Short mmCIF file of C-alpha atoms in Angstrom, two decimals:
data_model
loop_
_atom_site.label_atom_id
_atom_site.label_comp_id
_atom_site.label_asym_id
_atom_site.label_seq_id
_atom_site.Cartn_x
_atom_site.Cartn_y
_atom_site.Cartn_z
CA UNK Q 1304 2.26 29.71 23.29
CA UNK Q 1305 -1.33 30.90 23.45
CA UNK Q 1306 -4.23 29.33 21.58
CA UNK Q 1307 -7.34 31.40 20.90
CA UNK Q 1308 -10.78 29.89 20.27
CA UNK Q 1309 -13.23 32.55 19.02
CA UNK Q 1310 -17.00 32.38 18.88
CA UNK Q 1311 -18.34 31.27 15.49
CA UNK Q 1312 -20.31 34.01 13.71
CA UNK Q 1313 -21.74 32.02 10.82
CA UNK Q 1314 -25.58 32.11 11.03
CA UNK Q 1315 -26.89 29.00 12.82
CA UNK Q 1316 -23.42 27.59 13.57
CA UNK Q 1317 -23.43 26.04 17.04
CA UNK Q 1318 -20.11 24.21 16.97
CA UNK Q 1319 -16.98 25.45 18.69
CA UNK Q 1320 -13.34 24.57 17.96
CA UNK Q 1321 -12.64 23.50 21.52
CA UNK Q 1322 -14.57 21.83 24.32
CA UNK Q 1323 -13.66 21.80 28.02
CA UNK Q 1324 -12.18 18.32 27.52
CA UNK Q 1325 -9.99 19.36 24.57
CA UNK Q 1326 -8.99 22.59 26.32
CA UNK Q 1327 -7.69 20.48 29.18
CA UNK Q 1328 -5.72 18.35 26.67
CA UNK Q 1329 -4.23 21.48 25.13
CA UNK Q 1330 -3.16 22.63 28.59
CA UNK Q 1331 -1.34 19.35 29.17
CA UNK Q 1332 0.45 19.91 25.84
CA UNK Q 1333 1.82 23.19 27.22
CA UNK Q 1334 -0.55 25.66 25.56
CA UNK Q 1335 -2.33 28.50 27.34
CA UNK Q 1336 -5.91 28.70 26.04
CA UNK Q 1337 -8.01 31.82 25.52
CA UNK Q 1338 -11.67 31.41 24.64
CA UNK Q 1339 -14.14 34.10 23.68
CA UNK Q 1340 -16.99 34.56 26.12
CA UNK Q 1341 -20.02 32.54 25.03
CA UNK Q 1342 -18.13 30.59 22.36
CA UNK Q 1343 -19.36 27.22 23.63
CA UNK Q 1344 -22.94 28.10 24.57
CA UNK Q 1345 -24.37 26.82 21.27
CA UNK Q 1346 -22.83 23.42 21.99
CA UNK Q 1347 -24.04 23.41 25.64
CA UNK Q 1348 -20.61 24.28 27.09
CA UNK Q 1349 -20.99 27.26 29.46
CA UNK Q 1350 -18.09 29.59 30.25
CA UNK Q 1351 -17.67 28.10 33.73
CA UNK Q 1352 -16.65 24.70 32.32
CA UNK Q 1353 -13.90 26.29 30.25
CA UNK Q 1354 -12.56 28.18 33.25
CA UNK Q 1355 -12.53 24.94 35.28
CA UNK Q 1356 -10.60 23.28 32.42
CA UNK Q 1357 -7.91 25.99 32.65
CA UNK Q 1358 -8.95 28.43 29.92
CA UNK Q 1359 -8.99 32.22 30.19
CA UNK Q 1360 -12.05 34.11 28.95
CA UNK Q 1361 -11.67 36.91 26.40
CA UNK Q 1362 -14.51 39.44 26.37
CA UNK Q 1363 -14.19 40.52 22.72
CA UNK Q 1364 -12.86 39.08 19.44
CA UNK Q 1365 -10.13 41.75 19.33
CA UNK Q 1366 -8.89 40.79 22.78
CA UNK Q 1367 -8.67 37.14 21.76
CA UNK Q 1368 -7.02 37.58 18.35
CA UNK Q 1369 -4.53 40.16 19.64
CA UNK Q 1370 -3.14 37.82 22.30
CA UNK Q 1371 -3.27 34.44 20.55
CA UNK Q 1372 -0.39 32.88 18.65
CA UNK Q 1373 -2.61 30.15 17.16
CA UNK Q 1374 -6.32 30.60 16.43
CA UNK Q 1375 -8.58 27.54 16.13
CA UNK Q 1376 -11.87 27.95 14.26
CA UNK Q 1377 -14.60 25.83 12.67
CA UNK Q 1378 -15.85 28.05 9.84
CA UNK Q 1379 -13.54 30.10 7.58
CA UNK Q 1380 -12.95 33.73 8.64
CA UNK Q 1381 -15.91 35.91 7.71
CA UNK Q 1382 -17.23 39.42 8.02
CA UNK Q 1383 -18.63 40.37 11.42
CA UNK Q 1384 -22.00 42.11 11.82
CA UNK Q 1385 -20.23 45.46 12.39
CA UNK Q 1386 -18.47 45.21 9.01
CA UNK Q 1387 -15.03 44.12 10.22
CA UNK Q 1388 -13.53 40.93 8.83
CA UNK Q 1389 -12.02 38.19 11.00
CA UNK Q 1390 -9.14 37.75 8.54
CA UNK Q 1391 -8.00 41.30 9.33
CA UNK Q 1392 -7.38 40.31 12.95
CA UNK Q 1393 -4.49 38.08 11.89
CA UNK Q 1394 -0.98 39.42 12.37
CA UNK Q 1395 2.38 38.28 11.03
CA UNK Q 1396 3.67 35.00 12.46
CA UNK Q 1397 0.19 34.07 13.73
CA UNK Q 1398 -1.31 30.72 12.73
CA UNK Q 1399 -4.93 30.06 11.79
CA UNK Q 1400 -6.26 26.49 11.72
CA UNK Q 1401 -9.79 26.14 10.40
CA UNK Q 1402 -11.94 24.85 7.57
CA UNK Q 1403 -10.89 27.05 4.63
CA UNK Q 1404 -12.10 25.31 1.42
CA UNK Q 1405 -9.31 26.88 -0.66
CA UNK Q 1406 -10.64 25.61 -4.00
CA UNK Q 1407 -13.79 27.72 -3.56
CA UNK Q 1408 -12.35 30.64 -1.55
CA UNK Q 1409 -9.87 32.52 -3.72
CA UNK Q 1410 -11.01 35.93 -2.43
CA UNK Q 1411 -10.50 34.81 1.17
CA UNK Q 1412 -7.07 33.37 0.35
CA UNK Q 1413 -5.99 36.66 -1.20
CA UNK Q 1414 -7.14 38.51 1.90
CA UNK Q 1415 -5.37 36.13 4.25
CA UNK Q 1416 -2.17 36.31 2.18
CA UNK Q 1417 -1.89 40.06 2.88
CA UNK Q 1418 -1.69 39.31 6.63
CA UNK Q 1419 1.64 37.40 6.25
CA UNK Q 1420 0.30 34.65 8.52
CA UNK Q 1421 0.27 30.83 8.47
CA UNK Q 1422 -3.01 29.21 7.48
CA UNK Q 1423 -3.92 25.52 7.71
CA UNK Q 1424 -7.08 24.04 6.18
CA UNK Q 1425 -8.59 21.17 8.14
CA UNK Q 1426 -10.51 20.21 4.98
CA UNK Q 1427 -7.18 19.54 3.25
CA UNK Q 1428 -5.84 16.95 5.71
CA UNK Q 1429 -4.68 14.11 3.42
CA UNK Q 1430 -6.58 10.86 3.72
CA UNK Q 1431 -3.67 8.62 4.64
CA UNK Q 1432 -3.51 6.07 7.45
CA UNK Q 1433 -1.38 8.22 9.75
CA UNK Q 1434 -3.72 11.19 9.43
CA UNK Q 1435 -6.98 9.42 10.30
CA UNK Q 1436 -7.00 10.87 13.84
CA UNK Q 1437 -6.77 14.40 12.33
CA UNK Q 1438 -9.30 13.87 9.54
CA UNK Q 1439 -11.95 16.44 10.42
CA UNK Q 1440 -13.85 15.88 7.17
CA UNK Q 1441 -14.45 12.25 8.12
CA UNK Q 1442 -15.44 13.22 11.67
CA UNK Q 1443 -18.04 15.69 10.42
CA UNK Q 1444 -19.23 13.37 7.62
CA UNK Q 1445 -19.80 10.61 10.17
CA UNK Q 1446 -22.04 12.92 12.20
CA UNK Q 1447 -23.77 14.20 9.05
CA UNK Q 1448 -24.70 10.69 7.92
CA UNK Q 1449 -26.08 9.81 11.35
CA UNK Q 1450 -28.06 13.03 11.62
CA UNK Q 1451 -29.43 12.67 8.08
CA UNK Q 1452 -31.21 9.45 9.07
CA UNK Q 1453 -32.66 11.13 12.17
CA UNK Q 1454 -33.92 14.04 10.08
CA UNK Q 1455 -35.44 11.62 7.58
CA UNK Q 1456 -37.18 9.77 10.42
CA UNK Q 1457 -38.60 13.03 11.78
CA UNK Q 1458 -40.28 13.82 8.44
CA UNK Q 1459 -41.25 10.22 7.62
CA UNK Q 1460 -44.74 9.27 8.74
CA UNK Q 1461 -44.07 5.62 9.65
CA UNK Q 1462 -41.83 3.36 11.68
CA UNK Q 1463 -38.40 2.51 10.34
CA UNK Q 1464 -38.54 -1.02 11.70
CA UNK Q 1465 -41.26 -3.49 10.71
CA UNK Q 1466 -43.68 -4.48 13.45
CA UNK Q 1467 -46.32 -7.14 13.95
CA UNK Q 1468 -49.11 -5.75 16.13
CA UNK Q 1469 -52.59 -6.86 17.09
CA UNK Q 1470 -53.92 -4.28 14.63
CA UNK Q 1471 -51.86 -5.66 11.76
CA UNK Q 1472 -48.39 -5.75 10.25
CA UNK Q 1473 -46.29 -2.62 9.63
CA UNK Q 1474 -43.73 -3.00 6.83
CA UNK Q 1475 -40.19 -1.74 7.47
CA UNK Q 1476 -39.06 1.43 5.71
CA UNK Q 1477 -36.86 1.08 2.64
CA UNK Q 1478 -33.91 3.46 2.50
CA UNK Q 1479 -31.64 4.19 -0.47
CA UNK Q 1480 -28.22 5.68 0.35
CA UNK Q 1481 -26.42 7.27 -2.61
CA UNK Q 1482 -22.70 7.46 -1.91
CA UNK Q 1483 -20.97 5.03 0.44
CA UNK Q 1484 -18.20 7.23 1.79
CA UNK Q 1485 -17.92 8.05 5.48
CA UNK Q 1486 -21.30 9.82 5.57
CA UNK Q 1487 -22.99 7.10 3.54
CA UNK Q 1488 -21.65 4.26 5.68
CA UNK Q 1489 -22.70 6.13 8.82
CA UNK Q 1490 -26.20 6.53 7.38
CA UNK Q 1491 -26.30 2.84 6.44
CA UNK Q 1492 -25.36 1.77 9.96
CA UNK Q 1493 -27.89 4.12 11.57
CA UNK Q 1494 -30.75 3.12 9.27
CA UNK Q 1495 -29.98 -0.58 9.74
CA UNK Q 1496 -29.90 -0.17 13.52
CA UNK Q 1497 -33.32 1.47 13.32
CA UNK Q 1498 -34.67 -1.58 11.49
CA UNK Q 1499 -34.94 -0.29 7.92
CA UNK Q 1500 -34.19 -2.22 4.75
CA UNK Q 1501 -31.19 -0.42 3.28
CA UNK Q 1502 -29.87 -0.28 -0.27
CA UNK Q 1503 -26.76 1.65 -1.29
CA UNK Q 1504 -25.10 2.81 -4.49
CA UNK Q 1505 -21.60 4.13 -5.11
CA UNK Q 1506 -19.46 4.68 -8.17
CA UNK Q 1507 -16.46 3.08 -6.43
CA UNK Q 1508 -16.55 -0.73 -6.65
CA UNK Q 1509 -14.09 -0.92 -3.74
CA UNK Q 1510 -16.83 -0.04 -1.21
CA UNK Q 1511 -19.06 -3.00 -2.14
CA UNK Q 1512 -17.73 -5.23 0.65
CA UNK Q 1513 -18.10 -2.45 3.24
CA UNK Q 1514 -21.72 -1.87 2.24
CA UNK Q 1515 -22.62 -5.56 2.34
CA UNK Q 1516 -20.77 -6.12 5.63
CA UNK Q 1517 -23.12 -3.57 7.23
CA UNK Q 1518 -26.19 -5.47 6.05
CA UNK Q 1519 -27.16 -3.29 3.09
CA UNK Q 1520 -27.79 -4.35 -0.50
CA UNK Q 1521 -25.24 -2.98 -2.95
CA UNK Q 1522 -26.74 -1.67 -6.20
CA UNK Q 1523 -24.87 -1.51 -9.49
CA UNK Q 1524 -25.42 -0.29 -13.04
CA UNK Q 1525 -24.64 -2.27 -16.17
CA UNK Q 1526 -21.84 0.07 -17.29
CA UNK Q 1527 -18.45 -0.82 -15.84
CA UNK Q 1528 -16.68 2.39 -14.81
CA UNK Q 1529 -14.55 2.99 -11.71
CA UNK Q 1530 -15.38 6.24 -9.91
CA UNK Q 1531 -12.47 6.11 -7.47
CA UNK Q 1532 -10.68 9.45 -7.44
CA UNK Q 1533 -7.54 10.75 -5.78
CA UNK Q 1534 -7.37 10.32 -2.01
CA UNK Q 1535 -10.30 7.90 -1.88
CA UNK Q 1536 -12.85 10.48 -3.03
CA UNK Q 1537 -15.21 9.96 -5.95
CA UNK Q 1538 -14.45 11.51 -9.33
CA UNK Q 1539 -16.69 12.91 -12.05
CA UNK Q 1540 -18.26 10.12 -14.08
CA UNK Q 1541 -19.00 9.97 -17.81
CA UNK Q 1542 -22.30 11.24 -19.21
CA UNK Q 1543 -23.37 7.68 -20.08
CA UNK Q 1544 -22.68 6.46 -16.54
CA UNK Q 1545 -24.62 9.34 -14.98
CA UNK Q 1546 -27.59 8.60 -17.24
CA UNK Q 1547 -27.45 4.94 -16.18
CA UNK Q 1548 -27.34 6.08 -12.54
CA UNK Q 1549 -30.40 8.25 -12.91
CA UNK Q 1550 -32.29 5.41 -14.60
CA UNK Q 1551 -31.40 3.15 -11.66
CA UNK Q 1552 -32.55 5.76 -9.14
CA UNK Q 1553 -35.85 6.22 -10.97
CA UNK Q 1554 -36.42 2.47 -10.85
CA UNK Q 1555 -35.59 2.40 -7.13
CA UNK Q 1556 -37.77 5.43 -6.42
CA UNK Q 1557 -40.87 3.35 -7.11
CA UNK Q 1558 -39.90 1.03 -4.23
CA UNK Q 1559 -38.05 3.03 -1.56
CA UNK Q 1560 -39.43 5.43 1.03
CA UNK Q 1561 -36.34 7.49 1.86
CA UNK Q 1562 -33.37 8.61 -0.23
CA UNK Q 1563 -30.23 10.04 1.39
CA UNK Q 1564 -27.67 11.54 -1.00
CA UNK Q 1565 -24.05 12.13 0.01
CA UNK Q 1566 -22.26 12.47 -3.36
CA UNK Q 1567 -19.57 15.17 -3.33
CA UNK Q 1568 -16.58 15.86 -5.56
CA UNK Q 1569 -13.82 18.00 -3.94
CA UNK Q 1570 -13.56 21.46 -5.41
CA UNK Q 1571 -16.58 21.06 -7.70
CA UNK Q 1572 -20.36 21.48 -7.46
CA UNK Q 1573 -22.24 18.41 -6.27
CA UNK Q 1574 -23.29 16.10 -9.14
CA UNK Q 1575 -26.99 16.15 -10.05
CA UNK Q 1576 -28.34 12.65 -9.45
CA UNK Q 1577 -31.99 13.02 -8.37
CA UNK Q 1578 -33.91 14.74 -11.16
CA UNK Q 1579 -37.44 16.12 -10.91
CA UNK Q 1580 -38.62 12.97 -12.69
CA UNK Q 1581 -37.04 10.75 -10.01
CA UNK Q 1582 -38.62 12.84 -7.24
CA UNK Q 1583 -42.06 12.51 -8.83
CA UNK Q 1584 -41.60 8.73 -9.05
CA UNK Q 1585 -41.45 8.53 -5.24
CA UNK Q 1586 -44.58 7.71 -3.25
CA UNK Q 1587 -46.30 10.57 -1.41
CA UNK Q 1588 -44.90 10.78 2.11
CA UNK Q 1589 -41.39 9.87 0.98
CA UNK Q 1590 -38.35 11.87 2.13
CA UNK Q 1591 -35.13 12.98 0.44
CA UNK Q 1592 -32.25 14.22 2.61
CA UNK Q 1593 -29.60 15.97 0.50
CA UNK Q 1594 -26.28 16.12 2.36
CA UNK Q 1595 -24.70 17.88 -0.62
CA UNK Q 1596 -27.07 20.85 -0.38
CA UNK Q 1597 -24.30 23.31 0.60
CA UNK Q 1598 -22.48 22.74 -2.71
CA UNK Q 1599 -25.57 22.82 -4.93
CA UNK Q 1600 -27.24 19.55 -3.98
CA UNK Q 1601 -27.60 16.13 -5.58
CA UNK Q 1602 -31.34 16.72 -6.05
CA UNK Q 1603 -32.66 19.08 -8.70
CA UNK Q 1604 -35.30 20.48 -6.32
CA UNK Q 1605 -33.04 20.99 -3.29
CA UNK Q 1606 -32.93 24.49 -1.79
CA UNK Q 1607 -29.95 24.96 0.56
CA UNK Q 1608 -30.93 25.44 4.22
CA UNK Q 1609 -34.61 24.83 3.42
CA UNK Q 1610 -37.20 22.04 3.51
CA UNK Q 1611 -39.13 21.78 0.25
CA UNK Q 1612 -42.42 19.95 -0.39
CA UNK Q 1613 -43.04 18.68 -3.91
CA UNK Q 1614 -46.10 16.57 -4.71
CA UNK Q 1615 -46.09 14.95 -1.28
CA UNK Q 1616 -42.32 14.38 -1.17
CA UNK Q 1617 -40.25 16.21 1.47
CA UNK Q 1618 -36.78 17.36 0.36
CA UNK Q 1619 -34.49 18.31 3.26
CA UNK Q 1620 -31.64 20.62 2.27
CA UNK Q 1621 -30.10 21.45 5.64
CA UNK Q 1622 -26.50 22.67 5.38
CA UNK Q 1623 -25.66 22.35 9.07
CA UNK Q 1624 -26.07 18.64 9.84
CA UNK Q 1625 -22.95 18.37 12.07
CA UNK Q 1626 -23.97 21.57 13.85
CA UNK Q 1627 -27.27 19.90 14.78
CA UNK Q 1628 -25.22 17.58 16.97
CA UNK Q 1629 -23.02 20.42 18.20
CA UNK Q 1630 -21.67 18.87 21.45
CA UNK Q 1631 -20.46 15.69 19.72
CA UNK Q 1632 -19.27 17.52 16.60
CA UNK Q 1633 -17.31 20.02 18.70
CA UNK Q 1634 -15.70 17.25 20.73
CA UNK Q 1635 -14.61 15.28 17.65
CA UNK Q 1636 -13.38 18.38 15.82
CA UNK Q 1637 -11.52 19.56 18.90
CA UNK Q 1638 -9.86 16.13 19.16
CA UNK Q 1639 -8.81 16.35 15.48
CA UNK Q 1640 -7.18 19.73 16.24
CA UNK Q 1641 -5.43 18.36 19.33
CA UNK Q 1642 -3.92 15.52 17.32
CA UNK Q 1643 -2.71 17.95 14.63
CA UNK Q 1644 -1.12 20.27 17.21
CA UNK Q 1645 0.51 17.32 18.91
CA UNK Q 1646 1.85 16.14 15.54
CA UNK Q 1647 3.38 19.61 15.07
CA UNK Q 1648 5.31 19.31 18.34
CA UNK Q 1649 2.95 20.79 20.90
CA UNK Q 1650 3.84 24.05 22.69
CA UNK Q 1651 7.39 23.01 23.57
CA UNK Q 1652 8.54 22.02 20.06
CA UNK Q 1653 6.10 23.87 17.80
CA UNK Q 1654 7.20 23.74 14.18
CA UNK Q 1655 5.84 23.78 10.64
CA UNK Q 1656 7.58 20.85 9.03
CA UNK Q 1657 6.87 20.86 5.31
CA UNK Q 1658 8.48 17.43 5.04
CA UNK Q 1659 5.58 16.05 7.07
CA UNK Q 1660 2.95 14.86 4.57
CA UNK Q 1661 0.06 15.77 6.88
CA UNK Q 1662 1.34 19.26 7.68
CA UNK Q 1663 2.22 19.97 4.05
CA UNK Q 1664 -1.17 18.73 2.84
CA UNK Q 1665 -3.06 21.06 5.19
CA UNK Q 1666 -0.73 24.08 4.74
CA UNK Q 1667 -2.40 26.79 2.62
CA UNK Q 1668 -0.29 29.87 3.45
CA UNK Q 1669 3.09 30.20 5.15
CA UNK Q 1670 4.06 33.72 6.13
CA UNK Q 1671 1.63 34.89 3.47
CA UNK Q 1672 3.20 32.75 0.72
CA UNK Q 1673 0.73 30.57 -1.15
CA UNK Q 1674 1.36 26.86 -0.53
CA UNK Q 1675 -1.86 25.50 -1.99
CA UNK Q 1676 -2.40 23.15 -3.76
CA UNK Q 1677 -0.02 20.72 -2.07
CA UNK Q 1678 2.15 18.33 -4.09
CA UNK Q 1679 0.60 14.97 -4.78
CA UNK Q 1680 1.51 12.25 -2.32
CA UNK Q 1681 3.27 9.60 -4.36
CA UNK Q 1682 3.00 5.98 -3.23
CA UNK Q 1683 6.13 4.56 -1.67
CA UNK Q 1684 8.26 2.79 -4.29
CA UNK Q 1685 8.32 -0.94 -3.82
CA UNK Q 1686 11.80 -2.33 -3.55
CA UNK Q 1687 12.66 -5.00 -6.12
CA UNK Q 1688 14.02 -8.07 -4.31
CA UNK Q 1689 17.44 -9.27 -5.29
CA UNK Q 1690 17.82 -12.76 -6.79
CA UNK Q 1691 19.24 -13.96 -3.47
CA UNK Q 1692 16.10 -12.78 -1.65
CA UNK Q 1693 13.69 -14.47 -4.03
CA UNK Q 1694 12.59 -17.73 -2.50
CA UNK Q 1695 11.68 -20.62 -4.75
CA UNK Q 1696 7.97 -21.22 -5.04
CA UNK Q 1697 6.50 -24.17 -3.21
CA UNK Q 1698 5.52 -26.95 -5.58
CA UNK Q 1699 1.82 -26.96 -6.42
CA UNK Q 1700 0.11 -30.02 -5.00
CA UNK Q 1701 -2.75 -31.52 -6.97
CA UNK Q 1702 -5.71 -31.79 -4.57
CA UNK Q 1703 -6.90 -35.01 -6.24
CA UNK Q 1704 -3.50 -36.66 -5.78
CA UNK Q 1705 -3.38 -35.35 -2.22
CA UNK Q 1706 -6.80 -36.91 -1.47
CA UNK Q 1707 -5.71 -40.24 -3.00
CA UNK Q 1708 -2.53 -40.23 -0.93
CA UNK Q 1709 -4.46 -39.48 2.25
CA UNK Q 1710 -6.89 -42.29 1.44
CA UNK Q 1711 -4.01 -44.74 0.98
CA UNK Q 1712 -2.49 -43.71 4.32
CA UNK Q 1713 -5.85 -44.20 6.03
CA UNK Q 1714 -6.29 -47.67 4.52
CA UNK Q 1715 -2.80 -48.74 5.63
CA UNK Q 1716 -3.49 -47.37 9.13
CA UNK Q 1717 -6.76 -49.33 9.38
CA UNK Q 1718 -5.04 -52.51 8.24
CA UNK Q 1719 -2.25 -52.05 10.78
CA UNK Q 1720 -4.76 -51.46 13.61
CA UNK Q 1721 -6.76 -54.53 12.62
CA UNK Q 1722 -3.61 -56.73 12.63
CA UNK Q 1723 -2.59 -55.26 16.00
CA UNK Q 1724 -5.99 -56.02 17.51
CA UNK Q 1725 -5.89 -59.60 16.18
CA UNK Q 1726 -2.40 -60.11 17.64
CA UNK Q 1727 -3.41 -58.70 21.03
CA UNK Q 1728 -6.75 -60.56 21.00
CA UNK Q 1729 -5.04 -63.91 20.52
CA UNK Q 1730 -3.26 -63.67 23.92
CA UNK Q 1731 -4.93 -60.93 26.03
CA UNK Q 1732 -7.86 -61.51 28.45
CA UNK Q 1733 -11.34 -60.72 27.17
CA UNK Q 1734 -11.91 -57.67 29.46
CA UNK Q 1735 -8.61 -56.12 28.46
CA UNK Q 1736 -9.41 -56.63 24.78
CA UNK Q 1737 -12.76 -54.85 25.11
CA UNK Q 1738 -11.20 -51.81 26.82
CA UNK Q 1739 -8.24 -51.77 24.47
CA UNK Q 1740 -10.53 -51.81 21.43
CA UNK Q 1741 -12.48 -48.80 22.74
CA UNK Q 1742 -9.20 -47.00 23.52
CA UNK Q 1743 -7.74 -47.56 20.04
CA UNK Q 1744 -10.96 -46.53 18.28
CA UNK Q 1745 -11.23 -43.40 20.45
CA UNK Q 1746 -7.66 -42.40 19.55
CA UNK Q 1747 -8.29 -43.04 15.86
CA UNK Q 1748 -11.58 -41.11 15.76
CA UNK Q 1749 -10.08 -38.20 17.71
CA UNK Q 1750 -7.10 -38.07 15.37
CA UNK Q 1751 -9.35 -38.04 12.29
CA UNK Q 1752 -11.55 -35.28 13.75
CA UNK Q 1753 -8.62 -32.97 14.48
CA UNK Q 1754 -6.44 -33.84 11.48
CA UNK Q 1755 -8.96 -32.76 8.81
CA UNK Q 1756 -9.80 -29.42 10.45
CA UNK Q 1757 -7.85 -26.32 9.39
CA UNK Q 1758 -5.81 -24.80 12.27
CA UNK Q 1759 -7.88 -21.60 12.07
CA UNK Q 1760 -10.90 -23.59 13.27
CA UNK Q 1761 -9.24 -25.40 16.17
CA UNK Q 1762 -10.65 -22.92 18.69
CA UNK Q 1763 -14.32 -23.35 17.65
CA UNK Q 1764 -13.66 -27.09 17.45
CA UNK Q 1765 -13.15 -27.03 21.21
CA UNK Q 1766 -16.88 -26.52 21.70
CA UNK Q 1767 -17.60 -29.56 19.51
CA UNK Q 1768 -15.32 -31.80 21.60
CA UNK Q 1769 -17.45 -31.06 24.67
CA UNK Q 1770 -19.51 -34.11 23.80
CA UNK Q 1771 -16.43 -36.36 23.88
CA UNK Q 1772 -15.30 -34.77 27.13
CA UNK Q 1773 -18.76 -35.41 28.56
CA UNK Q 1774 -18.39 -39.14 27.86
CA UNK Q 1775 -14.99 -39.12 29.57
CA UNK Q 1776 -16.48 -37.25 32.52
CA UNK Q 1777 -19.28 -39.80 32.99
CA UNK Q 1778 -16.86 -42.71 32.63
CA UNK Q 1779 -14.44 -41.20 35.13
CA UNK Q 1780 -17.21 -40.62 37.66
CA UNK Q 1781 -18.26 -44.27 37.42
CA UNK Q 1782 -14.69 -45.35 38.31
CA UNK Q 1783 -14.47 -43.17 41.44
CA UNK Q 1784 -16.19 -45.78 43.59
CA UNK Q 1785 -13.00 -47.69 44.38
CA UNK Q 1786 -10.40 -47.14 47.14
CA UNK Q 1787 -8.71 -43.73 47.16
CA UNK Q 1788 -5.22 -45.20 46.86
CA UNK Q 1789 -6.17 -47.34 43.87
CA UNK Q 1790 -4.46 -46.42 40.56
CA UNK Q 1791 -7.83 -46.75 38.81
CA UNK Q 1792 -9.47 -44.23 41.16
CA UNK Q 1793 -6.50 -41.89 40.82
CA UNK Q 1794 -6.60 -41.95 37.01
CA UNK Q 1795 -10.40 -41.54 37.08
CA UNK Q 1796 -10.03 -38.43 39.24
CA UNK Q 1797 -7.51 -36.94 36.83
CA UNK Q 1798 -9.84 -37.74 33.90
CA UNK Q 1799 -12.78 -36.02 35.64
CA UNK Q 1800 -10.65 -32.92 36.36
CA UNK Q 1801 -9.29 -32.59 32.82
CA UNK Q 1802 -12.66 -33.27 31.19
CA UNK Q 1803 -14.34 -30.66 33.41
CA UNK Q 1804 -11.73 -28.05 32.45
CA UNK Q 1805 -12.21 -28.88 28.77
CA UNK Q 1806 -16.00 -28.65 28.97
CA UNK Q 1807 -15.95 -25.35 30.89
CA UNK Q 1808 -13.38 -23.90 28.51
CA UNK Q 1809 -15.33 -25.04 25.47
CA UNK Q 1810 -18.52 -23.38 26.64
CA UNK Q 1811 -16.61 -20.19 27.54
CA UNK Q 1812 -15.04 -20.02 24.08
CA UNK Q 1813 -18.41 -20.64 22.42
CA UNK Q 1814 -20.02 -17.89 24.52
CA UNK Q 1815 -17.34 -15.39 23.54
CA UNK Q 1816 -17.62 -16.29 19.87
CA UNK Q 1817 -21.39 -15.83 19.92
CA UNK Q 1818 -20.99 -12.47 21.67
CA UNK Q 1819 -18.91 -11.23 18.74
CA UNK Q 1820 -21.95 -11.51 16.48
CA UNK Q 1821 -24.41 -9.86 18.81
CA UNK Q 1822 -25.20 -6.15 18.44
#
C-alpha cells in the first residue's frame, strides 16, 4: 500500500503529516511513502532527508493523490490557489486521515461523501487509555500551551522569575491559566519552570490535584457546579457560574501580569470569559494569550490571527501555536498517525474494524457513507460478585484499644527483660553483664524503631539506621586489634563488613530518593 503526504496549503501552516523519522517507521510497517516536493520545508525537513528515509518525491498534488491509497494530512482538505479542491482528488476506496472537525464542517463532509472514500478525523480520536498514543489533539494542545507561555514572555516587559540584583529586587511574574486541560497543564509547567507564580482555574474539580501537584494555586468560585463533560472535556456552564467566573477573573486581573486562556467546548464556539471590563482591570504592560482564538476566543477583544493592543494590554490571538513549533509538532503528529496505522494492521493486514473503539470513534465516512457522530462509548459493566466470592470484612479494630494492648505488651516485655537481667546478674561475671545489658537494650531499641514504622517507609528508614551502623562500625574496628584467628577478631571483621554495606546502601538509597525531587 502507498501512503501520500501532501504539502499543506493553509496560509501560514508549517506542519507536515510526516517527518523523515516517521516515514522510516511507515516503511518498516510495510508502506511505500510518497511525499510532495517541499512538503516538509516549513518544518525544516528538506526533500533530501525524506529520500534518505525511503520516501519517493511527487512533483505535483495530482501525482501524489492519484497514486496513494492512504493520504495523511494535517489540515482538512481545502481549495487550492488555482481553484481546485483537495477533496476532489479523492477516489473510491482511498482513505484520508486528517483533522476534519466534522461538527463545524458539514459542507466539507458533503463534498467528501460524493467521493465514496474513507475519511478519518484525528480530532475525533476518543480519549480513552488505549488511544493516548494516537491522541493528536492532546499532542497539539501540549505544544500550544508551551508556546503560549513563550509568546506571553516575548510580549511581557519583565522577567518571569524573581531576581535579587545589586540594583534592587525584581518581583516574579504572576500568571493566571484559565482551563487546566492538556494545554493548560503544559502552560502551568512551562510558566513554573520559568520562575513565575502561577494560578489556575478550571470548571472541573477533578483537575485540582493535578494543578497543585505542578506547583500552581488552584482557584475556585463559591458556586458548586461540576463542568466535567463527556470524554474528559469541559461542558457549558450555567449563566450564574459564568458570572461568578468573570467576577473571579476581574478580581485576579488586578494582581496578575499574564492571562492564558485555553477554554474550549467541542463543537461549539469558545466560551466568553475575559470581558472588556476584565481586560481594563489589568495593569498596563500585561499580556493575554487566547488559545481559543480560532473558535471565537475566550476574550471579548481577541481578533483571530492578530495581536491587539488595548489600553496598554497586549492580546495575542494567534491561531497557529502548534505550527510555530513545526518540527516538534510534525514529529508528534506523525507519531500519532503511525500508531493509528499500526493499530489498523499496518500494510500487511490493513483493515477498518468498526468494532475497534478507536477506529470507530475516528471514522467519519466509509465508502462515502456517513459514520459521524460515533456511538457513545459505554463504560464496561461491572460484574456483580457471587455470594461465594464475597469475602467477609475484616473486623474493625479500635485504635485506642490497639494502643492500650500494645502498651500492655511493652510493659510485660520490659518486666521480663528486667527479671532476666537480674537472674543473669546474680551469677554472671561483671564484664559479661555489662556487655549483655548493652546487647539486650540494643535489640529492644532496634525492635521498637522498626516495629512502629509502616512497611512503606522501611526503605527511607535505612538511611536513619546509618547512625546505628556507624556505632557498630567503630566498635568492630576497636576489636580488630587481636590475633587474626581469634573468634572476637573474626566476629569484629564480619561486623565491620556488614555495617559498611549498610551505611553505603543507606546513603545510596537516600541519594536516589533526593534525586526524585530534583528538577
